[in-house]
CSV table of C-alpha atoms in Angstrom, one decimal:
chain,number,residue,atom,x,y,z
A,226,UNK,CA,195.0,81.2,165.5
A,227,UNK,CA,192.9,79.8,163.2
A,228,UNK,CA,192.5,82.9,160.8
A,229,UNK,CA,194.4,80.2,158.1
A,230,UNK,CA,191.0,78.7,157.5
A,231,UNK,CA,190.1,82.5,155.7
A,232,UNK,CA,193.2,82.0,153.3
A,233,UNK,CA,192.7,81.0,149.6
A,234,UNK,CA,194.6,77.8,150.1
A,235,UNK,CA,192.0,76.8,153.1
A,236,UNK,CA,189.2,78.1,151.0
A,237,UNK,CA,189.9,74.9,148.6
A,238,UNK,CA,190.4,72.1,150.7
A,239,UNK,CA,186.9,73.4,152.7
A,240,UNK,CA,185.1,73.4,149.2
A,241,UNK,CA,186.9,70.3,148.0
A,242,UNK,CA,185.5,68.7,151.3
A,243,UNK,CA,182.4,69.9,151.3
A,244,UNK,CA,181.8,68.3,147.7
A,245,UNK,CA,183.7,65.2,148.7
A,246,UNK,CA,181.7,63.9,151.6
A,247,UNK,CA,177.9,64.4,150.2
A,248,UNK,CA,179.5,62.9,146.8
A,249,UNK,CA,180.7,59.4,148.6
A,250,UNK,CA,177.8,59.2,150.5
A,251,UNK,CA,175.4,59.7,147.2
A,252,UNK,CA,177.9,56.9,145.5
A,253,UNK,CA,177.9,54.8,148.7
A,254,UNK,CA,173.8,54.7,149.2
A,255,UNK,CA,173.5,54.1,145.3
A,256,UNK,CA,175.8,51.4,145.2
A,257,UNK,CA,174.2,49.9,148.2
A,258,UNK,CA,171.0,50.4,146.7
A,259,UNK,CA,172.5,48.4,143.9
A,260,UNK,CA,173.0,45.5,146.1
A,261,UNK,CA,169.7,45.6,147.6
A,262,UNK,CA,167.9,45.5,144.4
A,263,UNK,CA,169.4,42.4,143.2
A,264,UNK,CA,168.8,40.9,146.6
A,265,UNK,CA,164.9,41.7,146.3
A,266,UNK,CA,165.3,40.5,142.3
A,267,UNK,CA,167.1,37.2,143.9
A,268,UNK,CA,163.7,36.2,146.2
A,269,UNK,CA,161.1,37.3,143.4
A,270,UNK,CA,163.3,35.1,140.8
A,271,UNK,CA,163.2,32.3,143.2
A,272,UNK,CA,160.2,32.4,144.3
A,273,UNK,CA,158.6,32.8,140.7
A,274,UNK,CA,160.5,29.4,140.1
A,275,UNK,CA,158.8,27.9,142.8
A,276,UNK,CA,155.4,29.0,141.3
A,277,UNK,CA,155.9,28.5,138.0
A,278,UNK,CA,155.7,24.8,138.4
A,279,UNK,CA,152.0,25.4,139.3
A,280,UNK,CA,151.4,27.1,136.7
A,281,UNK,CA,149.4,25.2,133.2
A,282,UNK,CA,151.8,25.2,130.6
A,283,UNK,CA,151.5,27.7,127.7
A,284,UNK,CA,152.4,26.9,124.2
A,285,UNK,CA,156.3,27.7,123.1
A,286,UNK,CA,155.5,30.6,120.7
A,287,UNK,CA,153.8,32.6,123.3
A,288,UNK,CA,156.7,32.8,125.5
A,289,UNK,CA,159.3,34.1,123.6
A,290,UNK,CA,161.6,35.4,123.4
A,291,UNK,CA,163.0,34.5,126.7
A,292,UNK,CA,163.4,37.2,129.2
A,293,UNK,CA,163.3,38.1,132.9
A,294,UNK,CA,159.2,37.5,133.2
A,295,UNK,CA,159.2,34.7,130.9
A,296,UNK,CA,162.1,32.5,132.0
A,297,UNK,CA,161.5,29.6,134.4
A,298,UNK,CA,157.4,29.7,132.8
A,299,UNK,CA,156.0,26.2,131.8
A,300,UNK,CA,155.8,25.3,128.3
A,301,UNK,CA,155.0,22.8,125.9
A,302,UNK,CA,155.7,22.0,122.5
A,303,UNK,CA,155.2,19.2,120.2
A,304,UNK,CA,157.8,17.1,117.4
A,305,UNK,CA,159.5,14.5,116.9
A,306,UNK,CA,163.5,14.0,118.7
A,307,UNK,CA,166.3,14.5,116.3
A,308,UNK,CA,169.9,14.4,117.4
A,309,UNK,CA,171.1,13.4,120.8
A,310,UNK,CA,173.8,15.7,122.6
A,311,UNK,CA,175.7,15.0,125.7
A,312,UNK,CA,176.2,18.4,128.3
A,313,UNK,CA,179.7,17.5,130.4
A,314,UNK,CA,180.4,18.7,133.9
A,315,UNK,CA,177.0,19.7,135.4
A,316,UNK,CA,176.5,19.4,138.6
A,317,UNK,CA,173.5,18.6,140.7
A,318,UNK,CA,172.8,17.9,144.6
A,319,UNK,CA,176.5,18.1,144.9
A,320,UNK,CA,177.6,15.8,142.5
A,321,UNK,CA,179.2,16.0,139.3
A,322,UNK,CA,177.8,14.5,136.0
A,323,UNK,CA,176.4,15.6,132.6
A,324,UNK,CA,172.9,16.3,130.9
A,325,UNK,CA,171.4,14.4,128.0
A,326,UNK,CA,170.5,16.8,125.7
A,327,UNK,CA,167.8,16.3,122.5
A,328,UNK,CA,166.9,18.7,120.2
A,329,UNK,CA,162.2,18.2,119.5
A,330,UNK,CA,162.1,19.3,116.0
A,331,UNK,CA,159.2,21.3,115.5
A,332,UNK,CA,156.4,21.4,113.0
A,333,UNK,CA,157.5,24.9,112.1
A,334,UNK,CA,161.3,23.6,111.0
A,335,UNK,CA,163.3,24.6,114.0
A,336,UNK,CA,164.8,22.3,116.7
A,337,UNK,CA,164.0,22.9,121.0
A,338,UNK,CA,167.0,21.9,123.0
A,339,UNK,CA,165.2,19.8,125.6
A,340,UNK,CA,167.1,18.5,128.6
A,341,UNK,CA,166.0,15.4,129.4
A,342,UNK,CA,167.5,14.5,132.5
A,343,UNK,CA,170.9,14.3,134.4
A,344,UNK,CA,173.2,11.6,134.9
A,345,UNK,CA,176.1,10.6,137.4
A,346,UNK,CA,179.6,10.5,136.0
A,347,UNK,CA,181.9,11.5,133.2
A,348,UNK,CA,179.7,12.1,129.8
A,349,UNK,CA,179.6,8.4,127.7
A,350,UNK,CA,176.8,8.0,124.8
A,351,UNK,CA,176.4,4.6,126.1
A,352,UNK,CA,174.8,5.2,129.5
A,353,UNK,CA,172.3,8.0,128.0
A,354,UNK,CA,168.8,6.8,127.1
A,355,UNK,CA,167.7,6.4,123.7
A,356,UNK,CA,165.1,9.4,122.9
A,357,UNK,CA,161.8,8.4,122.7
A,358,UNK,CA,160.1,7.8,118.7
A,359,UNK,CA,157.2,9.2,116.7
A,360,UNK,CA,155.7,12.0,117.6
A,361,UNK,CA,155.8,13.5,121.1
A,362,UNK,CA,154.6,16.6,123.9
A,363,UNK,CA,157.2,17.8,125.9
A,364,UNK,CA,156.0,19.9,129.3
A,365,UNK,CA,159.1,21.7,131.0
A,366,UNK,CA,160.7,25.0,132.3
A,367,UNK,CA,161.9,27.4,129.7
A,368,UNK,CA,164.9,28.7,130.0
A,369,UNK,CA,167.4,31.4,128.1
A,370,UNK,CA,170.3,30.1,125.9
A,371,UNK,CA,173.6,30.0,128.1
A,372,UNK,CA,176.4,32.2,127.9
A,373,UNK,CA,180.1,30.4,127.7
A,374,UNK,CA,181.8,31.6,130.6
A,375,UNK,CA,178.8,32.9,132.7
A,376,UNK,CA,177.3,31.1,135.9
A,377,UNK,CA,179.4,28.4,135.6
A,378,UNK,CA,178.7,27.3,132.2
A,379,UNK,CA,182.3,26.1,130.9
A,380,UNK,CA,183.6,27.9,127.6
A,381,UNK,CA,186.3,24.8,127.2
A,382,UNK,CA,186.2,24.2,123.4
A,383,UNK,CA,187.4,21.0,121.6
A,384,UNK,CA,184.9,18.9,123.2
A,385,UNK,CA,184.5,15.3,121.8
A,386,UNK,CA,182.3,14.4,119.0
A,387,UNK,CA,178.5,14.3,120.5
A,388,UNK,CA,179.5,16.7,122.8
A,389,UNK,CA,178.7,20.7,124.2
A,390,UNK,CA,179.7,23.0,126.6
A,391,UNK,CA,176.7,25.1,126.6
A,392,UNK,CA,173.3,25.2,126.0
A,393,UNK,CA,173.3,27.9,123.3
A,394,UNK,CA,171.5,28.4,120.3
A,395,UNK,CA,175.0,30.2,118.9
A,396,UNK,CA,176.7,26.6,119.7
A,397,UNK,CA,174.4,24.3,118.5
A,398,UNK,CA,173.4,26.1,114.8
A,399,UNK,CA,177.1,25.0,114.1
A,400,UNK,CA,176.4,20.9,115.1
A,401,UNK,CA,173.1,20.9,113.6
A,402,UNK,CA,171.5,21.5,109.9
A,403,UNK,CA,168.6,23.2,110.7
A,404,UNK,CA,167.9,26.3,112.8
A,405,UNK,CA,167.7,26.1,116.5
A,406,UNK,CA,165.4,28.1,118.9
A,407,UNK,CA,167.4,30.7,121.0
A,408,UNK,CA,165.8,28.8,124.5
A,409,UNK,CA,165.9,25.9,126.0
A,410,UNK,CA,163.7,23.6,128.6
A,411,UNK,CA,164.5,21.1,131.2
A,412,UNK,CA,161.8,18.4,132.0
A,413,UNK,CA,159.3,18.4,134.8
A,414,UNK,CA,159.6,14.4,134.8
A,415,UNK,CA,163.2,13.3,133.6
A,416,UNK,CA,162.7,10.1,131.0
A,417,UNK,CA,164.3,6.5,131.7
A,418,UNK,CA,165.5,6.8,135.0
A,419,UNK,CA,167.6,10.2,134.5
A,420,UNK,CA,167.1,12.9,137.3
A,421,UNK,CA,165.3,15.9,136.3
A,422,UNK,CA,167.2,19.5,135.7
A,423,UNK,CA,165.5,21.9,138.4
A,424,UNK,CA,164.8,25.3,136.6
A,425,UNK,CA,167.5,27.9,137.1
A,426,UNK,CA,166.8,31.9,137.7
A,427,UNK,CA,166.5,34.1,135.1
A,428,UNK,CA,170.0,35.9,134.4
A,429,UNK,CA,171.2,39.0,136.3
A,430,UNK,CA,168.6,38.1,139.4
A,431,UNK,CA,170.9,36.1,141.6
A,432,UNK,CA,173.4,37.1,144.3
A,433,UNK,CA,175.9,36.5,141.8
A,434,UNK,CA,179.5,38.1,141.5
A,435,UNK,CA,178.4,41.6,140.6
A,436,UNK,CA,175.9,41.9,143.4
A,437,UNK,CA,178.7,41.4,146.0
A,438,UNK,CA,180.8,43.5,144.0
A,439,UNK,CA,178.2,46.5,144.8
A,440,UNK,CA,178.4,45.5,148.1
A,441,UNK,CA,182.0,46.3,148.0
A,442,UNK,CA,181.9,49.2,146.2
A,443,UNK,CA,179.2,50.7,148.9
A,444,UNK,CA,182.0,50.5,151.7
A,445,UNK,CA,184.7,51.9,149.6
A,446,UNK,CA,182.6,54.8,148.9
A,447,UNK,CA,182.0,55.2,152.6
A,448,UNK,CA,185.3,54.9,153.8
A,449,UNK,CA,186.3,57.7,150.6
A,450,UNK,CA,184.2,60.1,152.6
A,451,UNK,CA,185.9,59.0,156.3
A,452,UNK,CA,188.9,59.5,154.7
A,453,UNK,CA,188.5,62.7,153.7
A,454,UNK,CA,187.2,63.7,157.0
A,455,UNK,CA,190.0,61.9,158.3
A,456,UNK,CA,192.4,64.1,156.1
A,457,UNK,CA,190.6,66.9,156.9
A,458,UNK,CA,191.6,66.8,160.4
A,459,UNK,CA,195.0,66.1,159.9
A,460,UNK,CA,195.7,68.8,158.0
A,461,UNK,CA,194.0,71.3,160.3
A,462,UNK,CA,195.8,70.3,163.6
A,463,UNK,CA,198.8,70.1,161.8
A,464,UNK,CA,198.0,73.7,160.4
A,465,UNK,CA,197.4,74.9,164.3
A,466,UNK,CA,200.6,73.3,165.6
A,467,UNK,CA,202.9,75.2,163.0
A,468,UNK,CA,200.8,78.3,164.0
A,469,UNK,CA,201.1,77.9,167.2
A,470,UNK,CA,204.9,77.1,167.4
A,471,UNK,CA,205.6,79.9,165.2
A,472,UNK,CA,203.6,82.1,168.0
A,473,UNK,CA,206.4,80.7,170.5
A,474,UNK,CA,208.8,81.8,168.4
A,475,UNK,CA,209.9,77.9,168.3
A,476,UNK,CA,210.7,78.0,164.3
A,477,UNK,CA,213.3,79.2,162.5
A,478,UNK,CA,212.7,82.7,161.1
A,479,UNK,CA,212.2,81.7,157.1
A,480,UNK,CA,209.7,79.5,158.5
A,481,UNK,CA,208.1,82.4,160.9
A,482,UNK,CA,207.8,84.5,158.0
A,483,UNK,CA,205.9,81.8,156.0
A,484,UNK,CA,203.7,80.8,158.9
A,485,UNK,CA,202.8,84.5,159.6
A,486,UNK,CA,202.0,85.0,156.4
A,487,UNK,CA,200.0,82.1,156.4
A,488,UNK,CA,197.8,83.4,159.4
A,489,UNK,CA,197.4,87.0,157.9
């Protein structure tokens, strides 16, 4: 009865299955894998924010460019404020306001976007402190230029005069005349009765979208290969059934000639 499984047809759909199943397991454990990783990379990020505030704070120059070991690290670097920016619809312990961004031009010609706190509210020059004068030493978190678009950093354009979406070296060249470091750092202490900006991960670490997505992408991979198993069985017993009915003589004759030679 089951002499089909010898036939050239069956010979294909056994290889194909044999392929499929170790194939969509490999996929499934990678992509799982995948998700893992960024949930390991997700404590170590947080945690190294926690300890980085312990840290003594190294000078600017020896910390860049910003990347995945450097982000979050204290700095300090010393100038004199320039031009005052306002950062609309951040949020912080649940509430909704904006940052009060000022670029510390540097001795070496280029501006540091420093946050220097958050306030309540919709953005208004008015309620933003003054920057301090002369010169000054600024000890924060430093943290990569911001992506429009990406971890909830808006992209909307046509923002008022005095005004940015995102913390971006690529944005603020175009507001300012004089070049802009690609990095940015948020205050330990916030000035004038502002809140201070807690640091934020460094980029690709968190459980963002694209971890879950792996997480996603491990089950589909897994239920591929119970599918095929699935299949697999299907087509079998339905292979036996037409076998065996033919046996009874309970099809019609074109279709006993194909089912013996089917079994042959």
């Amino acid at each position: 009865m089951y002499r089909f499984l010898l036939t050239s047809r069956w010979w294909g759909i056994n290889v194909f299955v044999l392929l499929a199943i170790p194939f969509c397991i490999f996929m499934g454990s990678w992509q799982l894998s995948r998700f893992q990783a960024r949930v390991d990379s997700s404590h170590q990020a947080t945690k190294q924010v926690r300890t980085d505030r312990t840290e003594a704070a190294r000078p600017l120059a020896e910390l860049l460019p910003v990347d995945q070991s450097t982000s979050g690290r204290q700095t300090t670097a010393t100038g004199r404020y320039g031009k005052q920016l306002l950062v609309p619809d951040r949020q912080l312990d649940g509430k909704n306001g904006f940052y009060v961004l000022t670029l510390l031009r540097t001795d070496d010609g280029k501006a540091l976007p420093v946050v220097r706190g958050w306030l309540p509210g919709t953005p208004d020059a008015a309620k933003a402190p003054a920057a301090p004068t002369g010169e000054v030493t600024v000890t924060g978190s430093l943290q990569a230029s911001e992506t429009p678009g990406d971890n909830g950093v808006s992209a909307q354009g046509g923002l008022p005069s005095g005004q940015t979406a995102a913390i971006s070296a690529a944005s603020l060249v175009n507001l300012v005349p004089y070049p802009v470091y690609d990095a940015w750092i948020t205050l330990n202490r916030a000035d004038s009765g502002m809140t201070a900006v807690p640091a934020t991960a460094p980029a690709n670490t968190g459980l963002d979208l694209k971890a879950f997505q792996n997480l996603g992408y491990t089950g589909e991979w897994f239920v591929f290969a119970g599918f095929v198993v699935f299949m697999w069985f299907r087509l079998l017993r339905r292979e036996v059934e037409f076998a065996r009915d033919a046996e009874l003589g309970l099809l019609p004759e074109d279709e006993s000639e194909q089912a013996a030679r089917v079994t042959v």
